Short mmCIF file of C-alpha atoms in Angstrom, two decimals:
data_model
loop_
_atom_site.label_atom_id
_atom_site.label_comp_id
_atom_site.label_asym_id
_atom_site.label_seq_id
_atom_site.Cartn_x
_atom_site.Cartn_y
_atom_site.Cartn_z
CA MET F 1 25.81 15.62 -20.06
CA LYS F 2 24.31 14.54 -23.34
CA TRP F 3 24.18 10.98 -21.98
CA PHE F 4 22.05 12.16 -19.09
CA LYS F 5 19.69 13.98 -21.40
CA THR F 6 19.16 10.92 -23.56
CA HIS F 7 18.81 8.56 -20.61
CA LYS F 8 16.89 10.70 -18.16
CA PHE F 9 13.73 8.62 -17.98
CA LEU F 10 15.60 5.35 -18.21
CA LEU F 11 17.61 6.43 -15.19
CA LEU F 12 14.52 7.60 -13.34
CA ARG F 13 12.81 4.31 -14.07
CA ARG F 14 15.72 2.24 -12.83
CA ILE F 15 15.90 4.39 -9.70
CA THR F 16 12.15 3.90 -9.15
CA GLN F 17 12.28 0.15 -9.76
CA LEU F 18 15.24 -0.31 -7.46
CA SER F 19 13.90 2.04 -4.78
CA ILE F 20 10.63 0.13 -4.58
CA LEU F 21 12.56 -3.12 -4.39
CA GLY F 22 14.83 -1.48 -1.82
CA LEU F 23 11.84 -0.54 0.33
CA PHE F 24 10.73 -4.17 0.29
CA MET F 25 14.26 -5.31 1.16
CA LEU F 26 14.65 -2.93 4.12
CA GLY F 27 12.54 -5.32 6.18
CA PRO F 28 14.32 -8.62 5.63
CA TRP F 29 17.78 -7.02 5.50
CA PHE F 30 17.63 -4.37 8.22
CA GLY F 31 14.45 -5.10 10.14
CA LEU F 32 12.94 -1.82 8.94
CA TRP F 33 9.36 -2.69 8.03
CA ILE F 34 8.15 0.25 5.97
CA ILE F 35 6.49 -2.09 3.53
CA LYS F 36 5.70 -5.75 4.07
CA GLY F 37 4.74 -8.41 1.56
CA ASN F 38 5.55 -8.34 -2.13
CA LEU F 39 4.05 -7.19 -5.43
CA THR F 40 0.96 -9.39 -5.20
CA ALA F 41 -0.11 -7.74 -1.96
CA SER F 42 1.58 -5.61 0.65
CA LEU F 43 1.01 -3.46 3.67
CA ILE F 44 2.66 -0.05 4.06
CA LEU F 45 3.48 0.89 7.68
CA ASP F 46 1.06 -1.80 8.81
CA THR F 47 -1.89 0.28 7.63
CA LEU F 48 -2.12 1.03 3.91
CA PRO F 49 -2.99 -2.10 1.92
CA LEU F 50 -2.00 -2.64 -1.71
CA THR F 51 -3.21 -5.59 -3.77
CA ASP F 52 -2.49 -6.61 -7.35
CA PRO F 53 -5.89 -6.36 -9.04
CA TYR F 54 -5.02 -8.99 -11.66
CA VAL F 55 -4.20 -11.60 -9.02
CA LEU F 56 -7.32 -10.63 -7.10
CA LEU F 57 -9.41 -10.96 -10.27
CA GLN F 58 -8.16 -14.52 -10.74
CA SER F 59 -9.00 -15.25 -7.12
CA LEU F 60 -12.51 -13.87 -7.65
CA VAL F 61 -13.20 -16.04 -10.69
CA ALA F 62 -11.74 -18.97 -8.77
CA GLY F 63 -14.69 -18.45 -6.47
CA HIS F 64 -13.11 -16.77 -3.47
CA ILE F 65 -14.35 -13.51 -1.98
CA PRO F 66 -11.40 -11.69 -0.36
CA GLU F 67 -11.41 -9.67 2.84
CA ILE F 68 -12.39 -6.01 2.51
CA ILE F 69 -8.77 -4.96 3.06
CA GLY F 70 -7.74 -6.94 -0.03
CA LEU F 71 -10.40 -5.25 -2.13
CA VAL F 72 -9.43 -1.81 -0.82
CA GLY F 73 -5.81 -2.55 -1.72
CA ALA F 74 -6.80 -3.44 -5.27
CA GLY F 75 -8.91 -0.28 -5.50
CA ILE F 76 -5.95 1.88 -4.51
CA ILE F 77 -3.74 0.23 -7.12
CA ILE F 78 -6.37 0.59 -9.84
CA LEU F 79 -6.90 4.27 -9.05
CA PHE F 80 -3.17 4.93 -9.00
CA TYR F 81 -2.57 3.34 -12.39
CA LEU F 82 -5.64 5.00 -13.88
CA LEU F 83 -3.86 8.22 -13.01
CA VAL F 84 -0.33 7.52 -14.19
CA GLY F 85 -1.03 4.93 -16.91
CA GLY F 86 -1.62 1.22 -16.41
CA ARG F 87 1.55 0.00 -17.98
CA VAL F 88 3.61 2.30 -15.79
CA TYR F 89 3.57 -0.88 -13.72
CA CYS F 90 5.53 -2.57 -16.50
CA SER F 91 8.17 0.06 -17.10
CA TRP F 92 8.54 1.67 -13.69
CA VAL F 93 7.88 -1.15 -11.20
CA CYS F 94 8.12 -4.63 -12.72
CA PRO F 95 11.48 -6.31 -12.06
CA ILE F 96 11.29 -8.39 -15.24
CA ASN F 97 11.41 -5.13 -17.18
CA ILE F 98 15.06 -4.73 -16.20
CA VAL F 99 15.76 -8.25 -17.45
CA THR F 100 14.00 -7.84 -20.79
CA ASP F 101 15.38 -4.34 -21.34
CA ALA F 102 18.84 -5.80 -20.84
CA ALA F 103 18.05 -8.54 -23.33
CA ALA F 104 16.75 -6.00 -25.85
CA TYR F 105 19.85 -3.84 -25.39
CA LEU F 106 22.17 -6.79 -25.87
CA ARG F 107 20.15 -8.00 -28.82
CA THR F 108 20.71 -4.69 -30.58
CA LYS F 109 24.40 -4.56 -29.62
CA LEU F 110 25.03 -8.09 -30.83
CA ALA F 111 22.83 -7.55 -33.87
CA ILE F 112 20.85 -10.72 -33.25
CA LYS F 113 18.15 -10.92 -35.85
CA THR F 114 16.12 -14.04 -35.17
CA ARG F 115 12.65 -13.68 -36.50
CA THR F 116 10.27 -15.61 -34.26
CA LYS F 117 7.32 -13.26 -34.21
CA PHE F 118 4.23 -13.35 -32.08
CA SER F 119 1.15 -11.27 -32.55
CA ARG F 120 1.00 -8.35 -30.17
CA SER F 121 -2.54 -9.35 -29.34
CA LEU F 122 -1.40 -12.78 -28.16
CA ARG F 123 -1.02 -11.43 -24.60
CA TYR F 124 -4.72 -10.63 -24.45
CA TRP F 125 -5.52 -14.19 -25.48
CA ILE F 126 -3.21 -15.43 -22.75
CA LEU F 127 -4.82 -13.01 -20.29
CA GLY F 128 -8.22 -14.45 -21.16
CA MET F 129 -6.85 -17.96 -20.91
CA THR F 130 -5.50 -17.38 -17.39
CA ILE F 131 -8.91 -16.12 -16.28
CA ILE F 132 -10.66 -19.17 -17.74
CA VAL F 133 -8.13 -21.59 -16.25
CA SER F 134 -8.46 -19.86 -12.87
CA TRP F 135 -12.19 -20.37 -13.11
CA LEU F 136 -11.96 -24.00 -14.25
CA THR F 137 -9.38 -25.11 -11.70
CA ALA F 138 -10.47 -22.81 -8.85
CA THR F 139 -6.89 -21.65 -8.45
CA ILE F 140 -5.04 -18.39 -9.02
CA ALA F 141 -3.62 -20.03 -12.11
CA TRP F 142 -1.11 -17.53 -13.47
CA GLU F 143 0.55 -17.10 -10.08
CA LEU F 144 1.74 -20.69 -10.36
CA VAL F 145 4.03 -19.71 -13.21
CA ASN F 146 4.16 -15.90 -13.22
CA PRO F 147 7.83 -14.92 -13.55
CA VAL F 148 7.12 -11.36 -12.39
CA SER F 149 5.95 -12.28 -8.92
CA MET F 150 8.33 -15.23 -8.88
CA LEU F 151 11.32 -12.92 -9.24
CA TYR F 152 10.01 -10.34 -6.80
CA ARG F 153 8.97 -12.87 -4.19
CA GLY F 154 12.25 -14.61 -4.80
CA LEU F 155 14.24 -11.47 -4.02
CA VAL F 156 12.21 -10.62 -0.93
CA PHE F 157 11.52 -14.09 0.47
CA GLY F 158 13.90 -16.59 -1.12
CA MET F 159 14.66 -17.50 -4.69
CA GLY F 160 14.56 -21.26 -5.05
CA LEU F 161 14.83 -22.09 -8.73
CA ALA F 162 13.20 -18.81 -9.80
CA TYR F 163 16.57 -17.77 -11.24
CA ALA F 164 16.06 -20.38 -13.93
CA MET F 165 12.79 -18.72 -14.93
CA VAL F 166 14.46 -15.30 -15.13
CA ILE F 167 17.34 -16.64 -17.19
CA ALA F 168 14.87 -18.40 -19.48
CA ILE F 169 13.03 -15.13 -20.13
CA PHE F 170 16.28 -13.28 -20.71
CA LEU F 171 17.44 -15.86 -23.25
CA PHE F 172 14.00 -15.98 -24.86
CA ASP F 173 14.05 -12.22 -25.43
CA LEU F 174 17.70 -12.22 -26.45
CA LEU F 175 17.78 -15.15 -28.83
CA ILE F 176 14.28 -16.14 -29.84
CA SER F 177 11.93 -13.22 -30.06
CA GLN F 178 12.57 -9.50 -29.98
CA ARG F 179 10.77 -7.96 -26.98
CA GLY F 180 9.00 -11.30 -26.88
CA TRP F 181 7.93 -11.46 -23.28
CA CYS F 182 6.85 -7.97 -22.25
CA SER F 183 5.45 -6.80 -25.57
CA HIS F 184 3.80 -10.00 -26.79
CA LEU F 185 3.14 -12.64 -24.15
CA CYS F 186 2.92 -11.35 -20.59
CA PRO F 187 -0.71 -11.31 -19.38
CA VAL F 188 0.18 -9.09 -16.42
CA GLY F 189 1.14 -6.33 -18.85
CA ALA F 190 -1.99 -7.09 -20.87
CA PHE F 191 -4.11 -6.62 -17.76
CA TYR F 192 -2.48 -3.29 -16.97
CA SER F 193 -2.97 -2.31 -20.60
CA LEU F 194 -6.69 -2.54 -19.95
CA LEU F 195 -6.25 0.16 -17.31
CA SER F 196 -4.14 2.20 -19.74
CA LYS F 197 -7.17 2.45 -21.99
CA PHE F 198 -8.70 4.89 -19.53
CA SER F 199 -5.63 6.35 -17.88
CA TRP F 200 -4.83 9.99 -17.57
CA LEU F 201 -1.10 10.52 -18.03
CA LYS F 202 -0.04 10.03 -21.64
CA ILE F 203 2.89 10.72 -23.88
CA ASP F 204 2.25 13.51 -26.32
CA ALA F 205 3.98 13.98 -29.68
CA SER F 206 3.16 17.64 -29.23
CA LYS F 207 5.94 19.04 -31.41
CA ARG F 208 5.51 16.49 -34.14
CA LYS F 209 5.99 19.15 -36.80
CA GLN F 210 9.67 19.10 -35.83
CA CYS F 211 9.97 15.36 -36.54
CA ASP F 212 12.68 14.64 -39.08
CA ASP F 213 11.86 10.95 -39.54
CA CYS F 214 15.09 9.75 -37.97
CA MET F 215 13.29 6.65 -36.60
CA ASP F 216 15.14 6.82 -33.27
CA CYS F 217 11.92 6.58 -31.29
CA PHE F 218 10.66 3.60 -33.29
CA ASN F 219 13.91 1.81 -32.70
CA ILE F 220 14.04 2.39 -28.96
CA CYS F 221 10.33 1.89 -28.20
CA PRO F 222 9.33 -1.50 -26.79
CA GLU F 223 5.94 -1.09 -28.45
CA PRO F 224 6.81 0.90 -31.61
CA GLN F 225 3.38 0.41 -33.14
CA VAL F 226 1.91 2.84 -30.61
CA ILE F 227 3.85 5.85 -31.91
CA LYS F 228 2.67 6.06 -35.46
CA PRO F 229 -0.95 7.12 -34.91
CA ALA F 230 0.09 10.02 -32.71
CA LEU F 231 3.13 11.06 -34.70
CA LYS F 232 1.92 10.62 -38.25
CA GLN F 233 -1.70 9.61 -38.70
CA PHE F 234 -4.18 11.80 -36.93
CA GLU F 235 -4.72 15.44 -37.74
CA ASN F 236 -5.98 16.80 -34.45
CA GLN F 237 -4.59 14.28 -32.00
CA SER F 238 -0.99 13.94 -30.95
CA LEU F 239 -1.40 11.88 -27.77
CA ILE F 240 -0.19 8.30 -27.74
CA LEU F 241 -3.48 6.71 -26.78
CA SER F 242 -2.63 3.07 -27.42
CA PRO F 243 -3.05 1.12 -24.18
CA ASN F 244 0.14 -0.77 -24.96
CA CYS F 245 2.32 2.31 -24.41
CA THR F 246 4.17 1.81 -21.13
CA ASN F 247 4.92 5.49 -20.47
CA CYS F 248 8.56 4.52 -20.20
CA GLY F 249 9.62 7.84 -21.67
CA ARG F 250 12.41 6.46 -23.84
CA CYS F 251 11.03 8.33 -26.87
CA ILE F 252 11.25 11.57 -24.91
CA ASP F 253 14.84 10.71 -23.99
CA ILE F 254 15.98 9.74 -27.43
CA CYS F 255 14.32 12.34 -29.65
CA GLU F 256 16.77 15.02 -30.73
CA LYS F 257 13.99 17.29 -31.86
CA ASP F 258 12.15 17.12 -28.53
CA VAL F 259 8.96 16.01 -30.20
CA PHE F 260 7.61 14.11 -27.21
CA ASN F 261 6.63 15.08 -23.69
CA PHE F 262 4.39 13.79 -20.92
CA SER F 263 0.93 15.26 -21.04
CA ILE F 264 -2.52 14.60 -19.76
CA ARG F 265 -5.49 13.27 -21.54
CA SER F 266 -8.14 15.83 -20.61
CA HIS F 267 -7.16 18.50 -23.10
CA VAL F 268 -8.15 16.42 -26.10
CA GLY F 269 -11.71 16.05 -27.13
CA LYS F 270 -11.60 12.32 -27.53
CA MET D 1 5.33 -2.70 -43.86
CA SER D 2 3.05 -4.79 -46.01
CA LYS D 3 0.46 -6.78 -44.18
CA PRO D 4 -1.36 -9.80 -45.62
CA LYS D 5 -4.82 -8.82 -46.76
CA LEU D 6 -7.40 -9.25 -44.06
CA THR D 7 -9.92 -11.42 -45.78
CA ARG D 8 -12.57 -13.30 -43.88
CA ARG D 9 -10.68 -16.51 -44.60
CA ASN D 10 -7.41 -15.13 -43.22
CA PHE D 11 -9.14 -13.75 -40.18
CA LEU D 12 -10.82 -17.07 -39.36
CA ILE D 13 -7.63 -19.07 -39.89
CA LYS D 14 -5.57 -16.72 -37.73
CA THR D 15 -8.11 -16.58 -34.96
CA THR D 16 -8.53 -20.34 -34.89
CA THR D 17 -4.79 -20.90 -34.87
CA THR D 18 -4.25 -18.52 -31.99
CA ALA D 19 -7.16 -19.97 -30.06
CA CYS D 20 -5.71 -23.46 -30.47
CA GLU D 21 -2.22 -22.37 -29.45
CA VAL D 22 -3.38 -20.51 -26.38
CA GLY D 23 -5.84 -23.31 -25.62
CA LEU D 24 -3.00 -25.79 -25.58
CA LEU D 25 -1.03 -23.52 -23.27
CA GLY D 26 -4.12 -23.21 -21.09
CA ALA D 27 -4.58 -26.97 -20.95
CA GLY D 28 -1.01 -27.30 -19.75
CA LEU D 29 -1.54 -24.62 -17.14
CA ALA D 30 -4.79 -26.23 -16.00
CA PHE D 31 -3.14 -29.62 -15.54
CA TYR D 32 -0.31 -28.00 -13.65
CA ALA D 33 -2.79 -26.08 -11.48
CA ASN D 34 -4.63 -29.27 -10.62
CA GLN D 35 -1.40 -31.07 -9.91
CA SER D 36 -0.32 -28.33 -7.55
CA LYS D 37 -3.28 -29.09 -5.29
CA ALA D 38 -1.50 -32.29 -4.31
CA VAL D 39 0.68 -31.31 -1.40
CA PRO D 40 3.11 -33.59 0.45
CA PRO D 41 1.59 -34.76 3.75
CA TYR D 42 4.30 -33.13 5.90
CA VAL D 43 3.36 -29.70 4.58
CA ILE D 44 1.17 -27.96 7.14
CA ARG D 45 -0.69 -24.76 6.27
CA PRO D 46 -0.94 -21.87 8.77
CA PRO D 47 -3.84 -21.67 11.27
CA GLY D 48 -7.22 -21.00 9.72
CA ALA D 49 -6.09 -22.03 6.23
CA LEU D 50 -8.92 -23.06 3.95
CA LEU D 51 -8.89 -26.61 2.65
CA GLU D 52 -6.23 -27.12 -0.01
CA ASP D 53 -8.80 -27.11 -2.84
CA ASP D 54 -9.97 -23.63 -1.88
CA PHE D 55 -6.64 -22.39 -0.58
CA LEU D 56 -4.95 -22.11 -3.98
CA GLY D 57 -7.80 -19.94 -5.24
CA ALA D 58 -7.70 -17.71 -2.19
CA CYS D 59 -4.05 -17.30 -1.18
CA ILE D 60 -2.53 -14.34 -3.00
CA ARG D 61 1.05 -15.35 -2.07
CA CYS D 62 1.96 -12.04 -0.46
CA GLY D 63 3.79 -13.54 2.50
CA LEU D 64 2.28 -11.18 5.07
CA CYS D 65 1.50 -14.16 7.32
CA VAL D 66 5.16 -15.16 7.12
CA ARG D 67 6.21 -11.64 8.10
CA ASP D 68 3.86 -11.42 11.06
CA CYS D 69 4.72 -14.85 12.47
CA PRO D 70 6.84 -14.01 15.53
CA TYR D 71 8.55 -17.41 15.57
CA ASP D 72 9.70 -17.69 11.95
CA THR D 73 7.58 -20.81 11.68
CA LEU D 74 6.07 -20.02 8.31
CA ARG D 75 7.84 -19.86 4.98
CA LEU D 76 6.78 -19.33 1.39
CA ALA D 77 7.26 -22.21 -1.02
CA GLU D 78 9.97 -21.53 -3.58
CA LEU D 79 10.11 -22.70 -7.17
CA GLY D 80 11.30 -26.29 -7.23
CA GLU D 81 9.53 -27.36 -4.04
CA SER D 82 6.56 -29.65 -4.32
CA VAL D 83 4.26 -27.01 -2.86
CA ALA D 84 2.47 -24.39 -4.99
CA ILE D 85 4.99 -21.57 -5.36
CA GLY D 86 4.60 -18.64 -3.02
CA THR D 87 2.13 -20.31 -0.67
CA PRO D 88 2.87 -20.36 3.09
CA TYR D 89 3.47 -23.54 5.06
CA PHE D 90 5.50 -25.01 7.86
CA ILE D 91 7.06 -28.36 8.61
CA ALA D 92 6.24 -29.32 12.18
CA ARG D 93 9.43 -31.32 12.69
CA ASN D 94 11.49 -28.20 11.86
CA ILE D 95 9.55 -25.43 13.59
CA PRO D 96 6.06 -26.06 14.97
CA CYS D 97 3.31 -23.49 15.37
CA GLU D 98 3.52 -21.73 18.74
CA MET D 99 -0.21 -21.02 18.72
CA CYS D 100 -0.14 -17.26 19.48
CA GLU D 101 -3.33 -16.22 21.20
CA ASP D 102 -3.82 -13.20 18.93
CA ILE D 103 -3.12 -15.26 15.76
CA PRO D 104 -1.22 -12.50 13.89
CA CYS D 105 -0.80 -14.59 10.72
CA VAL D 106 -4.56 -14.87 10.28
CA LYS D 107 -5.26 -11.24 11.16
CA VAL D 108 -2.93 -9.87 8.50
CA CYS D 109 -4.14 -12.09 5.64
CA PRO D 110 -5.68 -9.74 3.05
CA THR D 111 -7.78 -12.36 1.30
CA GLY D 112 -9.12 -14.61 4.02
CA ALA D 113 -7.21 -17.61 2.68
CA LEU D 114 -6.48 -17.80 6.38
CA ASP D 115 -10.04 -17.61 7.62
CA HIS D 116 -10.63 -14.50 9.76
CA SER D 117 -13.48 -16.20 11.59
CA LEU D 118 -10.83 -18.12 13.51
CA THR D 119 -10.37 -16.08 16.68
CA ASP D 120 -9.57 -18.81 19.18
CA ILE D 121 -6.30 -20.51 18.28
CA ASN D 122 -7.38 -23.61 20.19
CA LYS D 123 -10.07 -24.07 17.57
CA SER D 124 -7.64 -24.08 14.66
CA ARG D 125 -7.21 -27.31 12.75
CA MET D 126 -3.90 -27.13 10.90
CA GLY D 127 -3.70 -30.88 10.81
CA LEU D 128 -4.07 -33.79 13.13
CA ALA D 129 -1.42 -35.55 15.18
CA ALA D 130 -1.23 -39.29 14.74
CA LEU D 131 0.96 -41.57 16.80
CA ILE D 132 1.70 -43.43 13.68
CA ASP D 133 4.49 -45.74 14.78
CA GLN D 134 3.62 -47.64 17.93
CA GLU D 135 6.62 -49.94 17.46
CA THR D 136 9.16 -47.22 18.20
CA CYS D 137 7.22 -44.95 20.55
CA LEU D 138 9.04 -45.21 23.88
CA ASN D 139 5.81 -45.15 25.86
CA PHE D 140 4.53 -48.10 23.87
CA LEU D 141 7.75 -49.87 24.79
CA GLY D 142 6.81 -49.37 28.41
CA LEU D 143 9.08 -46.40 29.14
CA ARG D 144 7.97 -43.07 30.53
CA CYS D 145 8.98 -40.62 27.82
CA ASP D 146 5.65 -38.76 27.79
CA ILE D 147 7.21 -35.80 25.97
CA CYS D 148 4.49 -35.44 23.35
CA TYR D 149 1.95 -35.40 26.13
CA ARG D 150 3.93 -32.85 28.15
CA VAL D 151 4.56 -30.34 25.36
CA CYS D 152 1.02 -30.38 24.05
CA PRO D 153 -0.48 -26.88 24.45
CA LEU D 154 -3.80 -28.57 25.21
CA LEU D 155 -2.42 -30.84 27.91
CA ASP D 156 -4.74 -33.70 28.80
CA GLU D 157 -7.20 -32.56 26.14
CA ALA D 158 -5.56 -33.17 22.79
CA ILE D 159 -3.26 -35.94 24.04
CA THR D 160 -4.08 -38.09 27.05
CA LEU D 161 -2.18 -40.97 28.55
CA ASP D 162 -4.21 -44.13 28.73
CA THR D 163 -2.97 -46.79 31.12
CA ILE D 164 -2.69 -50.43 30.21
CA HIS D 165 -1.00 -53.41 31.82
CA ASN D 166 2.54 -54.06 30.62
CA LYS D 167 2.46 -57.69 29.64
CA ARG D 168 6.18 -57.83 28.93
CA SER D 169 7.33 -56.97 32.43
CA GLY D 170 4.21 -58.40 33.98
CA LYS D 171 4.11 -55.87 36.77
CA HIS D 172 4.25 -52.38 35.26
CA THR D 173 1.78 -50.02 33.69
CA MET D 174 2.21 -48.59 30.19
CA PHE D 175 1.11 -45.00 29.58
CA LEU D 176 -0.05 -44.80 26.00
CA PRO D 177 -0.38 -41.38 24.36
CA VAL D 178 -3.78 -41.07 22.69
CA VAL D 179 -4.62 -38.16 20.38
CA HIS D 180 -8.13 -36.73 20.50
CA SER D 181 -9.14 -35.21 17.20
CA ASP D 182 -11.78 -32.95 18.68
CA ASN D 183 -9.09 -31.02 20.55
CA CYS D 184 -5.90 -31.44 18.51
CA THR D 185 -5.01 -28.25 16.58
CA GLY D 186 -2.20 -29.80 14.58
CA CYS D 187 0.33 -27.30 15.91
CA GLY D 188 3.05 -29.92 15.68
CA LYS D 189 4.73 -29.41 19.05
CA CYS D 190 4.48 -33.17 19.75
CA GLU D 191 6.11 -34.09 16.44
CA TYR D 192 8.81 -31.48 17.02
CA ALA D 193 9.52 -32.70 20.54
CA CYS D 194 9.52 -36.46 19.93
CA VAL D 195 12.93 -37.70 21.09
CA LEU D 196 13.28 -40.40 18.45
CA ASP D 197 15.52 -39.89 15.43
CA VAL D 198 12.39 -40.05 13.34
CA SER D 199 9.31 -38.89 15.17
CA ALA D 200 6.79 -41.59 16.07
CA ILE D 201 4.01 -39.00 16.29
CA LYS D 202 3.41 -36.89 13.21
CA ILE D 203 1.06 -34.19 11.99
CA PHE D 204 -0.88 -34.90 8.82
CA PRO D 205 -3.70 -33.12 7.06
CA SER D 206 -6.65 -34.36 9.03
CA GLN D 207 -8.49 -35.84 6.04
CA LEU D 208 -5.53 -38.21 5.65
CA VAL D 209 -5.78 -39.40 9.23
CA LYS D 210 -9.43 -39.33 10.20
CA GLY D 211 -11.78 -42.21 9.62
CA GLN D 212 -15.48 -41.62 9.46
CA ILE D 213 -18.30 -43.72 10.84
CA GLY D 214 -21.16 -44.36 8.43
CA LYS D 215 -23.75 -41.59 8.65
CA HIS D 216 -26.51 -44.03 9.55
CA TYR D 217 -24.48 -45.53 12.36
CA ARG D 218 -25.56 -44.89 15.97
CA LEU D 219 -23.54 -45.79 19.01
CA GLY D 220 -25.98 -47.34 21.46
CA TRP D 221 -24.44 -46.09 24.64
CA ILE D 222 -24.25 -42.53 23.36
CA GLU D 223 -27.85 -42.57 22.17
CA GLN D 224 -28.83 -43.98 25.51
CA GLU D 225 -27.04 -41.18 27.31
CA LYS D 226 -28.66 -38.57 25.08
CA ALA D 227 -32.13 -39.99 25.65
CA GLY D 228 -31.48 -40.43 29.33
CA GLY D 229 -32.38 -44.08 29.19
CA SER D 230 -32.83 -47.02 26.90
CA LEU D 231 -34.66 -46.19 23.69
CA LEU D 232 -36.46 -49.52 23.66
CA GLU D 233 -38.61 -50.63 26.50
CA GLY D 234 -38.68 -54.08 27.95
CA ILE D 235 -35.34 -55.35 26.67
CA MET D 236 -34.47 -58.60 28.34
CA ASP D 237 -31.06 -58.55 30.01
CA LEU D 238 -29.52 -61.90 29.18
CA PRO D 239 -26.88 -63.28 31.52
CA ASP D 240 -23.35 -62.34 30.44
CA ARG D 241 -21.16 -65.21 29.37
CA LEU D 242 -18.11 -65.21 31.54
CA PRO D 243 -14.87 -67.06 30.94
CA GLU D 244 -14.82 -70.53 32.32
CA GLY D 245 -14.24 -70.61 36.04
CA GLY D 246 -15.72 -67.16 36.41
CA LEU D 247 -13.79 -64.12 37.55
#
């Protein structure tokens, strides 16, 4: 029972990730077309469009104006993530998250302590770079190499050598850089972080007075730098406002003192 | 956690370093992006697809066209193929386009990478058929295969049979398939149907196949037809030189 309490959100996230993937697989496996397409764009029940706004942005700077339905799809996605937190995409939907979480878990278990460090702002540089390259080459540049859509499209449509890319990322996170991909390099996450800046659902260190400095949350968090301001620094502000927080809920799971909970932004002044 | 002091010098060095690193990565990505515009000639894009240069900036790689193709013609390129990953294409020799009248692949495209202004499938230009090997084409050998002509959805428009005397036998007629670019959609049914081990007629991107007459060039007989008569008055009609002995 204790295991369930400390893994509640992890379990929910895995269920969500796999259910969404399952919905996509119902079509090719059983001919049940509830949702068609993949993460870059899809159509639910042949009516509701969804489009990845980051891919669409690259297409726009490449000089292509999409059909209205593509724009509507991107609007729906943007609104949704403004509500639940941009990087909810990372921790609750993205398939690479399962891969890098596994790498991070194994890294801790095997006590691998390699020290290749990247700046956490590097992803924003890469995000900017992909936009510029899309503009210069008139292509959707990041989609040529994006492991996220590669894996998803691979599962739904056919893998090719995309396995190699997934294995490479797993090994990179396991052996070279701790949480290297998702927390330092991936421009998809960086894009969704931009939405997180304005999003509504946040994690709140509401009972921070109960914190006994056990460091469990810092150790489990994929973006530990986001916790400190809410937990320790600010007097009147206990929300984790950093856009890099993925709302994965592991801190809520792990904290023995129940310091954290999901909350909404509106009740704070700023 | 002790951080190095953020002096102006440190800031500039760090920023420049990162910019250079990411710039290098970007240069690599840009070269790769440009490379990926080069597609093998047997790769045919779905109906209504923008030209390759624009296609990679427009196609979002969702695969909805693949899903709505009733004949499983289309597929998405996988990593390791020499086509930009995730983009849709077909190989005519494997499964040609069946040219659905309602063009479901175009209708479902959320970005217009498959141009929604294409409403008549007969106007699509996926590529252009070229009877590229006249040495093996059975009709060119004087036989009556005709299969490319027969399977063409635009029978007698996109491919016609031109007759010519068979010099080898001396008494037969050869029926030569001729492709007409103003009607050929590039669906690939001719390439698919060709009975040879390796098809003599093939679909290629039309810019690979088509020649172009100089812009200043006018064909006299067409201009004459347009004007309804000779453009110059009083042209002397010289006697034609006939082979010796006359006809």
